[in-house]
CSV table of C-alpha atoms in Angstrom, one decimal:
chain,number,residue,atom,x,y,z
A,30,MET,CA,114.9,61.0,93.3
A,31,ALA,CA,112.6,64.0,95.4
A,32,SER,CA,113.8,67.0,95.9
A,33,PRO,CA,115.3,68.4,99.0
A,34,VAL,CA,113.9,71.4,99.2
A,35,TRP,CA,111.7,72.2,101.9
A,36,HIS,CA,108.7,74.4,101.1
A,37,PRO,CA,107.1,76.9,103.0
A,38,TYR,CA,103.5,76.3,105.3
A,39,ALA,CA,104.0,72.5,104.1
A,40,HIS,CA,102.2,69.4,105.9
A,41,LEU,CA,105.9,67.0,105.0
A,42,LEU,CA,103.9,63.5,106.1
A,43,THR,CA,101.3,64.9,102.9
A,44,GLN,CA,102.1,67.4,100.9
A,45,ALA,CA,101.9,66.7,97.0
A,46,ALA,CA,104.6,67.5,94.6
A,47,ALA,CA,105.6,71.3,93.6
A,48,PRO,CA,104.4,71.6,89.8
A,49,LYS,CA,107.8,73.2,88.7
A,50,VAL,CA,108.6,76.4,87.4
A,51,VAL,CA,110.4,77.0,84.6
A,52,GLY,CA,109.9,80.6,83.3
A,53,GLY,CA,106.6,82.9,82.7
A,54,GLU,CA,105.6,86.0,81.5
A,55,GLY,CA,103.0,88.4,82.2
A,56,PRO,CA,100.2,87.4,85.0
A,57,ARG,CA,101.0,83.7,83.5
A,58,PHE,CA,103.4,81.4,84.9
A,59,PHE,CA,104.8,77.5,82.9
A,60,LEU,CA,105.7,74.6,84.1
A,61,GLU,CA,107.8,72.2,83.2
A,62,GLY,CA,105.3,69.7,80.7
A,63,GLY,CA,104.2,72.8,79.1
A,64,GLU,CA,101.1,73.2,81.7
A,65,THR,CA,100.7,77.7,81.6
A,66,LEU,CA,98.6,78.9,84.7
A,67,LEU,CA,97.1,82.6,85.6
A,68,ASP,CA,98.6,82.9,88.7
A,69,ALA,CA,95.3,85.3,90.7
A,70,THR,CA,97.8,85.5,94.3
A,71,CYS,CA,101.4,87.4,91.9
A,72,SER,CA,103.3,85.1,94.1
A,73,TRP,CA,102.7,85.9,97.3
A,74,TRP,CA,101.6,89.7,96.2
A,75,CYS,CA,104.8,91.6,95.0
A,76,MET,CA,104.6,90.9,91.0
A,77,ILE,CA,102.9,93.1,90.2
A,78,HIS,CA,104.9,94.0,86.3
A,79,GLY,CA,104.0,89.7,85.8
A,80,TYR,CA,106.4,87.7,85.1
A,81,SER,CA,109.0,88.4,82.5
A,82,HIS,CA,108.8,92.8,82.3
A,83,PRO,CA,111.6,93.5,79.7
A,84,ARG,CA,111.7,96.8,81.5
A,85,LEU,CA,113.4,95.3,84.9
A,86,VAL,CA,115.3,92.6,83.2
A,87,ALA,CA,116.5,94.7,81.9
A,88,ALA,CA,117.5,97.2,84.6
A,89,ILE,CA,119.3,93.9,86.3
A,90,LYS,CA,121.1,93.6,83.6
A,91,GLU,CA,122.1,96.6,83.5
A,92,GLN,CA,123.2,96.5,86.6
A,93,ALA,CA,125.2,93.4,87.6
A,94,ASP,CA,128.1,95.1,84.4
A,95,THR,CA,128.3,98.3,87.0
A,96,LEU,CA,128.3,96.9,90.9
A,97,CYS,CA,125.6,93.6,91.7
A,98,HIS,CA,126.7,94.3,96.3
A,99,VAL,CA,128.2,96.4,98.2
A,100,MET,CA,128.6,97.2,101.6
A,101,LEU,CA,125.9,100.0,102.8
A,102,GLY,CA,127.9,100.4,106.5
A,103,GLY,CA,130.7,103.4,105.6
A,104,LEU,CA,129.5,103.1,102.0
A,105,THR,CA,127.0,104.1,99.9
A,106,HIS,CA,126.5,103.9,96.5
A,107,GLU,CA,123.7,105.7,93.3
A,108,PRO,CA,121.5,103.6,93.5
A,109,ALA,CA,120.8,103.4,96.5
A,110,ASP,CA,120.8,107.2,97.2
A,111,ARG,CA,118.4,107.4,94.5
A,112,LEU,CA,115.3,105.4,95.7
A,113,ALA,CA,116.0,106.9,98.7
A,114,ARG,CA,114.6,110.2,97.5
A,115,GLU,CA,112.4,109.0,95.7
A,116,LEU,CA,110.8,106.9,98.5
A,117,VAL,CA,110.5,110.3,100.3
A,118,ARG,CA,109.1,112.1,97.3
A,119,ILE,CA,106.4,108.7,96.8
A,120,THR,CA,105.4,108.3,100.2
A,121,PRO,CA,103.1,110.6,102.3
A,122,PRO,CA,105.2,114.3,103.9
A,123,GLY,CA,107.5,113.9,106.3
A,124,LEU,CA,109.0,110.3,105.8
A,125,GLU,CA,112.0,111.8,105.2
A,126,HIS,CA,114.6,109.4,106.3
A,127,VAL,CA,115.7,105.7,105.0
A,128,PHE,CA,116.5,102.8,106.1
A,129,PHE,CA,116.8,99.4,103.6
A,130,SER,CA,117.1,95.3,104.9
A,131,ASP,CA,116.7,92.9,102.7
A,132,SER,CA,113.3,91.1,103.8
A,133,GLY,CA,109.8,92.6,105.4
A,134,SER,CA,109.4,91.3,108.2
A,135,VAL,CA,113.1,92.4,108.6
A,136,GLY,CA,111.8,95.2,107.9
A,137,MET,CA,109.6,95.5,110.5
A,138,GLU,CA,112.1,93.8,112.7
A,139,VAL,CA,113.3,96.9,112.0
A,140,ALA,CA,110.6,99.2,113.5
A,141,MET,CA,109.9,97.6,116.0
A,142,LYS,CA,114.0,98.6,117.8
A,143,MET,CA,113.5,101.8,116.2
A,144,ALA,CA,110.8,102.8,118.2
A,145,VAL,CA,112.5,101.4,121.4
A,146,GLN,CA,115.5,102.8,121.0
A,147,TYR,CA,113.6,106.3,120.1
A,148,HIS,CA,111.4,106.3,123.6
A,149,ASN,CA,115.2,104.7,125.5
A,150,LEU,CA,116.9,107.8,123.9
A,151,ARG,CA,114.2,110.6,125.1
A,152,GLY,CA,114.6,109.0,128.7
A,153,LYS,CA,111.5,106.5,128.6
A,154,PRO,CA,112.8,103.2,128.7
A,155,ALA,CA,109.6,101.5,130.1
A,156,LYS,CA,108.1,102.2,127.0
A,157,HIS,CA,109.7,98.5,125.5
A,158,ARG,CA,106.5,96.9,124.1
A,159,MET,CA,104.6,96.9,120.6
A,160,LEU,CA,101.2,97.6,120.8
A,161,SER,CA,99.2,95.1,117.6
A,162,LEU,CA,95.5,94.7,116.4
A,163,MET,CA,93.9,91.4,116.7
A,164,LYS,CA,94.5,89.7,113.5
A,165,ALA,CA,97.7,91.6,112.8
A,166,TYR,CA,100.6,89.4,110.6
A,167,HIS,CA,103.7,91.1,110.4
A,168,GLY,CA,106.3,88.1,109.7
A,169,ASP,CA,108.1,85.2,110.8
A,170,THR,CA,111.5,86.3,112.4
A,171,SER,CA,110.0,86.2,115.9
A,172,GLY,CA,110.5,89.8,116.6
A,173,CYS,CA,107.6,90.2,114.4
A,174,MET,CA,106.3,86.4,115.6
A,175,ALA,CA,105.7,88.5,119.0
A,176,VAL,CA,103.2,90.3,117.6
A,177,CYS,CA,101.0,88.4,115.7
A,178,ASP,CA,97.7,88.2,116.2
A,179,PRO,CA,98.2,85.8,119.5
A,180,GLU,CA,95.1,82.9,119.4
A,181,GLU,CA,94.3,82.9,114.9
A,182,GLY,CA,97.8,83.6,113.8
A,183,MET,CA,100.3,81.1,112.6
A,184,HIS,CA,102.6,81.0,115.3
A,185,SER,CA,100.6,80.0,118.4
A,186,LEU,CA,103.3,77.1,118.7
A,187,PHE,CA,106.2,79.7,120.2
A,188,SER,CA,104.3,81.8,122.3
A,189,GLY,CA,106.7,79.9,125.2
A,190,TYR,CA,109.4,81.8,123.2
A,191,LEU,CA,108.0,85.1,122.0
A,192,PRO,CA,107.9,88.4,124.2
A,193,ARG,CA,104.2,89.4,125.1
A,194,HIS,CA,103.2,92.4,123.3
A,195,HIS,CA,99.7,94.3,123.8
A,196,PHE,CA,97.4,93.7,121.4
A,197,ALA,CA,94.0,95.8,120.9
A,198,PRO,CA,90.8,94.3,119.1
A,199,ALA,CA,90.7,94.0,115.7
A,200,PRO,CA,88.7,96.9,113.7
A,201,ARG,CA,85.6,95.7,112.5
A,202,ALA,CA,84.4,99.2,110.8
A,203,PRO,CA,84.7,98.9,106.7
A,204,TYR,CA,86.1,101.0,104.2
A,205,ASP,CA,83.1,102.9,104.2
A,206,ALA,CA,81.8,102.9,107.1
A,207,GLY,CA,80.2,106.1,109.1
A,208,PRO,CA,82.6,108.5,112.0
A,209,ASP,CA,79.7,106.4,115.0
A,210,GLU,CA,80.8,102.7,113.6
A,211,VAL,CA,84.1,103.6,113.9
A,212,ALA,CA,84.4,105.2,117.1
A,213,ARG,CA,83.4,102.4,119.0
A,214,ASP,CA,87.1,100.3,117.2
A,215,LEU,CA,88.3,103.2,118.5
A,216,ALA,CA,86.5,103.3,121.9
A,217,ALA,CA,88.8,100.0,122.2
A,218,LEU,CA,91.8,100.9,120.8
A,219,ARG,CA,91.6,104.0,123.1
A,220,SER,CA,90.6,101.5,126.2
A,221,VAL,CA,94.0,99.4,125.8
A,222,LEU,CA,96.7,103.0,125.4
A,223,GLU,CA,95.0,104.2,128.9
A,224,ARG,CA,95.9,101.2,130.6
A,225,HIS,CA,98.9,100.7,128.7
A,226,HIS,CA,101.0,103.6,127.2
A,227,GLY,CA,103.2,104.1,130.0
A,228,GLU,CA,104.8,100.5,128.4
A,229,ILE,CA,103.7,100.7,125.1
A,230,ALA,CA,106.1,102.2,122.3
A,231,ALA,CA,104.4,101.5,119.6
A,232,LEU,CA,100.9,100.8,117.6
A,233,LEU,CA,102.1,98.8,114.7
A,234,MET,CA,99.5,98.2,112.1
A,235,GLU,CA,98.5,96.9,108.3
A,236,PRO,CA,96.5,99.7,107.2
A,237,LEU,CA,93.1,99.3,105.5
A,238,LEU,CA,94.2,95.5,104.8
A,239,GLN,CA,94.7,93.4,106.9
A,240,ALA,CA,96.1,90.6,104.4
A,241,ALA,CA,98.1,87.7,106.1
A,242,GLY,CA,95.6,87.6,109.0
A,243,GLY,CA,91.8,86.6,107.2
A,244,LEU,CA,92.0,89.5,104.1
A,245,ASN,CA,90.1,92.2,106.7
A,246,MET,CA,89.2,95.6,105.3
A,247,THR,CA,89.4,98.1,107.4
A,248,SER,CA,88.0,102.2,107.2
A,249,PRO,CA,90.2,105.0,106.9
A,250,LEU,CA,89.4,106.9,109.8
A,251,TYR,CA,90.2,104.1,111.9
A,252,LEU,CA,93.9,105.6,110.5
A,253,SER,CA,93.6,108.9,111.6
A,254,GLY,CA,91.8,108.5,115.1
A,255,ALA,CA,94.9,106.1,115.6
A,256,ARG,CA,97.3,108.9,114.6
A,257,GLN,CA,95.2,111.6,117.2
A,258,LEU,CA,95.8,108.4,119.4
A,259,CYS,CA,98.8,108.0,118.7
A,260,ASP,CA,99.8,112.1,120.0
A,261,GLU,CA,97.8,112.5,122.5
A,262,PHE,CA,99.6,108.9,124.3
A,263,ASP,CA,103.6,109.3,122.9
A,264,VAL,CA,103.2,106.3,121.5
A,265,LEU,CA,104.7,106.2,117.1
A,266,LEU,CA,102.4,105.0,114.3
A,267,VAL,CA,104.3,102.0,112.3
A,268,PHE,CA,102.8,101.6,109.5
A,269,ASP,CA,103.6,97.9,108.4
A,270,GLU,CA,102.4,98.7,104.6
A,271,VAL,CA,104.0,95.5,103.2
A,272,ALA,CA,101.4,93.9,101.6
A,273,THR,CA,99.8,97.7,101.1
A,274,GLY,CA,102.3,100.0,100.0
A,275,PHE,CA,102.6,100.0,95.9
A,276,GLY,CA,98.9,100.3,94.5
A,277,ARG,CA,97.2,97.4,96.1
A,278,THR,CA,94.2,98.8,97.4
A,279,GLY,CA,93.8,102.0,95.9
A,280,LYS,CA,96.0,104.3,96.5
A,281,LEU,CA,99.8,104.1,96.1
A,282,PHE,CA,99.8,103.9,99.6
A,283,ALA,CA,96.6,102.3,102.0
A,284,ALA,CA,97.1,105.8,104.4
A,285,ASP,CA,96.6,108.0,101.1
A,286,HIS,CA,93.6,107.0,102.1
A,287,ALA,CA,93.3,108.7,105.1
A,288,GLY,CA,95.4,112.0,104.7
A,289,VAL,CA,97.9,110.4,107.3
A,290,THR,CA,101.5,109.7,107.7
A,291,PRO,CA,102.6,107.7,110.4
A,292,ASP,CA,106.0,108.0,112.5
A,293,ILE,CA,107.6,105.0,111.2
A,294,MET,CA,106.1,102.9,107.0
A,295,VAL,CA,107.6,99.9,105.9
A,296,LEU,CA,107.9,98.8,102.9
A,297,SER,CA,108.5,95.8,100.5
A,298,LYS,CA,106.6,93.8,98.4
A,299,GLY,CA,105.9,95.6,95.5
A,300,LEU,CA,108.6,98.5,96.6
A,301,THR,CA,111.2,96.1,93.7
A,302,GLY,CA,108.3,94.7,92.5
A,303,GLY,CA,109.0,91.4,93.3
A,304,TYR,CA,112.2,91.0,91.7
A,305,LEU,CA,114.0,90.9,94.6
A,306,GLY,CA,114.0,91.0,98.1
A,307,HIS,CA,114.4,94.0,99.0
A,308,ALA,CA,112.6,97.2,102.1
A,309,ALA,CA,112.5,100.3,103.9
A,310,THR,CA,111.9,101.0,106.5
A,311,LEU,CA,111.1,105.1,106.6
A,312,ALA,CA,111.3,107.5,109.4
A,313,THR,CA,110.2,111.1,110.0
A,314,ASP,CA,112.3,114.0,112.0
A,315,ARG,CA,110.9,112.7,115.2
A,316,VAL,CA,112.4,110.1,115.3
A,317,HIS,CA,115.3,109.8,113.3
A,318,ASP,CA,117.0,114.0,115.2
A,319,ALA,CA,116.7,111.3,118.5
A,320,PHE,CA,119.5,108.8,117.4
A,321,VAL,CA,121.6,112.1,116.6
A,322,GLY,CA,123.6,112.5,120.2
A,323,GLU,CA,127.3,112.3,120.9
A,324,SER,CA,127.1,109.2,123.3
A,325,PRO,CA,127.7,105.4,121.7
A,326,LEU,CA,124.4,104.8,122.5
A,327,HIS,CA,122.9,107.2,119.6
A,328,ALA,CA,123.9,104.3,117.3
A,329,PHE,CA,121.3,102.4,115.5
A,330,MET,CA,122.5,99.6,116.3
A,331,HIS,CA,121.3,97.7,113.1
A,332,GLY,CA,123.1,96.4,109.8
A,333,PRO,CA,121.8,94.2,106.8
A,334,THR,CA,124.6,92.1,105.2
A,335,PHE,CA,122.4,92.7,101.9
A,336,MET,CA,120.4,96.5,102.3
A,337,GLY,CA,120.6,98.8,99.9
A,338,ASN,CA,121.9,95.9,97.4
A,339,PRO,CA,122.3,98.0,94.1
A,340,LEU,CA,120.2,94.7,92.0
A,341,ALA,CA,117.9,95.8,94.1
A,342,CYS,CA,117.5,99.1,94.6
A,343,ARG,CA,117.4,99.5,90.6
A,344,VAL,CA,115.0,97.4,89.8
A,345,ALA,CA,113.0,99.0,92.3
A,346,LEU,CA,113.3,102.6,90.4
A,347,GLU,CA,112.4,101.2,87.4
A,348,SER,CA,109.7,98.9,89.4
A,349,LEU,CA,108.2,103.1,90.4
A,350,ALA,CA,109.0,104.7,87.1
A,351,VAL,CA,107.0,102.0,85.0
A,352,PHE,CA,104.0,101.9,88.1
A,353,GLU,CA,104.1,105.7,87.7
A,354,GLU,CA,105.1,106.1,84.0
A,355,GLU,CA,102.1,103.2,82.6
A,356,ARG,CA,100.1,104.9,85.0
A,357,TYR,CA,99.0,101.7,87.4
A,358,LEU,CA,96.3,103.3,89.6
A,359,ASP,CA,94.2,104.2,86.5
A,360,LYS,CA,95.4,100.1,86.1
A,361,ILE,CA,93.9,99.0,89.5
A,362,ALA,CA,90.9,101.2,89.5
A,363,LYS,CA,90.0,99.1,86.3
A,364,LEU,CA,90.5,96.0,87.7
A,365,ASN,CA,89.2,96.9,91.1
A,366,GLY,CA,86.2,97.1,88.8
A,367,VAL,CA,85.6,93.6,87.7
A,368,LEU,CA,86.1,92.4,91.3
A,369,ARG,CA,84.0,95.2,92.2
A,370,GLU,CA,80.5,93.6,89.5
A,371,GLU,CA,82.2,90.1,89.5
A,372,LEU,CA,82.3,89.1,92.8
A,373,LEU,CA,80.9,92.0,95.0
A,374,GLU,CA,77.9,92.0,93.5
A,375,ASP,CA,76.6,88.8,92.5
A,376,GLU,CA,73.9,87.6,95.2
A,377,ALA,CA,74.1,84.1,94.2
A,378,LEU,CA,77.5,84.0,95.4
A,379,ARG,CA,76.9,86.1,98.8
A,380,ARG,CA,73.1,84.5,99.2
A,381,HIS,CA,75.8,81.0,98.3
A,382,PRO,CA,75.0,78.2,102.5
A,383,ASP,CA,79.2,78.4,102.7
A,384,VAL,CA,79.9,82.0,101.6
A,385,ASP,CA,80.4,84.1,105.2
A,386,ASP,CA,81.2,87.6,103.9
A,387,VAL,CA,82.3,89.1,99.8
A,388,ARG,CA,84.9,91.6,100.0
A,389,VAL,CA,86.9,94.2,98.0
A,390,LEU,CA,89.3,96.5,98.0
A,391,GLY,CA,91.5,98.4,95.4
A,392,ALA,CA,92.9,94.8,93.6
A,393,THR,CA,92.4,92.8,96.0
A,394,ALA,CA,88.9,90.4,96.4
A,395,VAL,CA,88.5,87.5,99.7
A,396,ILE,CA,85.6,85.7,99.8
A,397,GLU,CA,85.5,84.2,102.8
A,398,VAL,CA,84.1,81.2,104.3
A,399,LYS,CA,82.2,79.7,107.0
A,400,GLU,CA,84.4,76.5,107.4
A,401,ALA,CA,87.5,75.4,106.0
A,402,SER,CA,87.2,72.6,104.7
A,403,ARG,CA,84.7,73.8,102.4
A,404,LEU,CA,87.9,75.5,100.8
A,405,GLN,CA,89.6,71.5,100.3
A,406,GLY,CA,90.1,70.7,96.7
A,407,VAL,CA,90.4,73.9,95.5
A,408,ALA,CA,93.3,74.4,94.7
A,409,ALA,CA,93.1,71.5,92.5
A,410,PHE,CA,89.9,72.7,90.5
A,411,ALA,CA,91.2,76.0,90.4
A,412,ARG,CA,94.6,74.8,88.8
A,413,ARG,CA,92.2,72.5,85.5
A,414,GLN,CA,90.9,75.9,85.2
A,415,GLY,CA,94.1,77.2,84.0
A,416,VAL,CA,94.4,80.1,87.2
A,417,TRP,CA,96.4,79.6,90.8
A,418,LEU,CA,95.4,79.9,93.2
A,419,ARG,CA,95.8,79.6,96.4
A,420,PRO,CA,93.8,79.6,99.9
A,421,PHE,CA,94.5,80.2,103.4
A,422,GLY,CA,92.4,78.9,106.1
A,423,ARG,CA,88.4,80.2,105.4
A,424,TRP,CA,90.1,82.7,102.8
A,425,LEU,CA,90.2,82.5,99.3
A,426,TYR,CA,91.3,85.6,97.4
A,427,THR,CA,93.0,86.9,94.4
A,428,MET,CA,95.6,90.5,94.3
A,429,PRO,CA,95.9,90.0,90.9
A,430,ALA,CA,98.7,91.0,89.0
A,431,TYR,CA,98.1,94.9,87.8
A,432,VAL,CA,99.1,94.1,84.6
A,433,THR,CA,95.8,91.3,84.4
A,434,SER,CA,93.6,92.2,81.3
A,435,GLU,CA,89.7,92.1,82.3
A,436,ALA,CA,89.5,89.0,80.5
A,437,ASP,CA,92.3,87.7,82.6
A,438,MET,CA,90.6,89.0,85.6
A,439,ARG,CA,87.2,87.2,84.7
A,440,GLN,CA,88.8,84.1,84.2
A,441,ILE,CA,90.1,84.5,87.9
A,442,THR,CA,86.6,85.6,89.6
A,443,GLY,CA,85.1,83.0,86.5
A,444,THR,CA,87.4,80.3,89.3
A,445,MET,CA,86.7,81.8,92.1
A,446,LYS,CA,83.7,81.3,92.4
A,447,GLY,CA,82.7,78.4,90.3
A,448,TRP,CA,83.9,76.6,93.1
A,449,PHE,CA,80.1,77.4,94.9
A,450,LEU,CA,78.5,77.5,92.2
A,451,LYS,CA,78.8,75.0,90.1
C-alpha cells in the first residue's frame, strides 16, 4: 500500500517512491534495507551536528522529563529565558529583544508584521510594503511567498493571490568584489528606495547567500551600503539568517562579515541543530520601544501556539554550547578549504561545457549549470556513490553537516564532480 504522506515539491504523477529513513549517525542516515547515505545537504541545511548527536538527544530527553510544552502567552519558563539571553549575547550588538515562533517562514512573517506595525505606531501607516531582492526566497507561507522572486521563484502560480511588494535587482558583485563593483548594485537599490520609500516599511535580505533562489553569493560591502541606505530612507533592515545563521557562511552570522546590525534578524534551521522546529525574530531597542504605549494598538498581535517550546529551547541551548565548545567555526574553515580545493580550483570542472559557474562560501558550494536538464539523474547517480544530493533547478550544491570529515567531504565533492567528469 502506498504511503498517504504528501511529499513537498513533488510531481505526483512521476515521483519515485521515497526511501524510508530508519536512523542516522553523524553525517549519515540509514535506510530501510540497510543502505547508508552520506547526507550532503544536512536535511535542508539544518542538521549542522549530524544525526543522533548524543548531547542534543540527551538534552531533549532531560527536558521532556520536566516540561514538554506550555503556552508563552502570559507565562514563561527557564529554557525560553535562557535561550533569549544567549541569542542576545551571540548576535550582532543591539539586537536585544527576542520573539519566538516555530519555523523560519513564520519568523519572517513576524518580522514583516513587526516592521509594518512599527511604522504605523510612529504615525507612518503608508509605509506598509516590503522591499525584497530578486533571487530571494523567504519561505512558503503566503506573506513570505509575496516577497520571493516573482519571476524565477517557485510561487508564480499564486501571483494573483498574493499582495504586491517592491523588488530591487539581485546584487551581482561577488563576495570579494571591490567598492566600485558593489557601487553598481547599491545604485540599483537606491533607485528603488528613492521612488518608493514612502510606502516601504522594510528591506528584506538574505545576507551574503541567497539560498533557495539559486545560491547567489554576494559582497559584505553590499550589506554595509544597504544599512546606510535604510537609515537614509527611514526603512527597517531585516536580515533573513534562517539559512545563513550559525556558521553557514564561515562566520557565526552573515552579518558578522560586514560588522552590520540589522533592525530585525530572523533565525531558524541551525538554531536547534535541526532537531526540532523553532525560530527566533530578534529586534533592536529602536523597533521594540515603538511598541511601548498605553493604546491597545501597541500590542504586537502575533502568538504561535508552539513559540518558545521548552523542548526546542533546551535543545537549541545545547546546540549552541556544542557549537562554541567544539570550535565549529574552525571545523567550517576546514570544510571550506576542501570545497575550494576540490571544486573552485578544479579547472577541468570550471571549463566543462555544461558548467556556468562554481561558487564557494563558508560551508556551502554550488555548481551552476547552463541548463537544468543537465542535472537530470544526478540524485540517482549520487545515491549509487553512497551520497544523498538533492539538486534544484540549475544548481547542484552541498551544505554539509559541520561534523563531516575531510574524507567524507571529498566523497561528496568527488561525487559532484564525477557527474560532469565521468
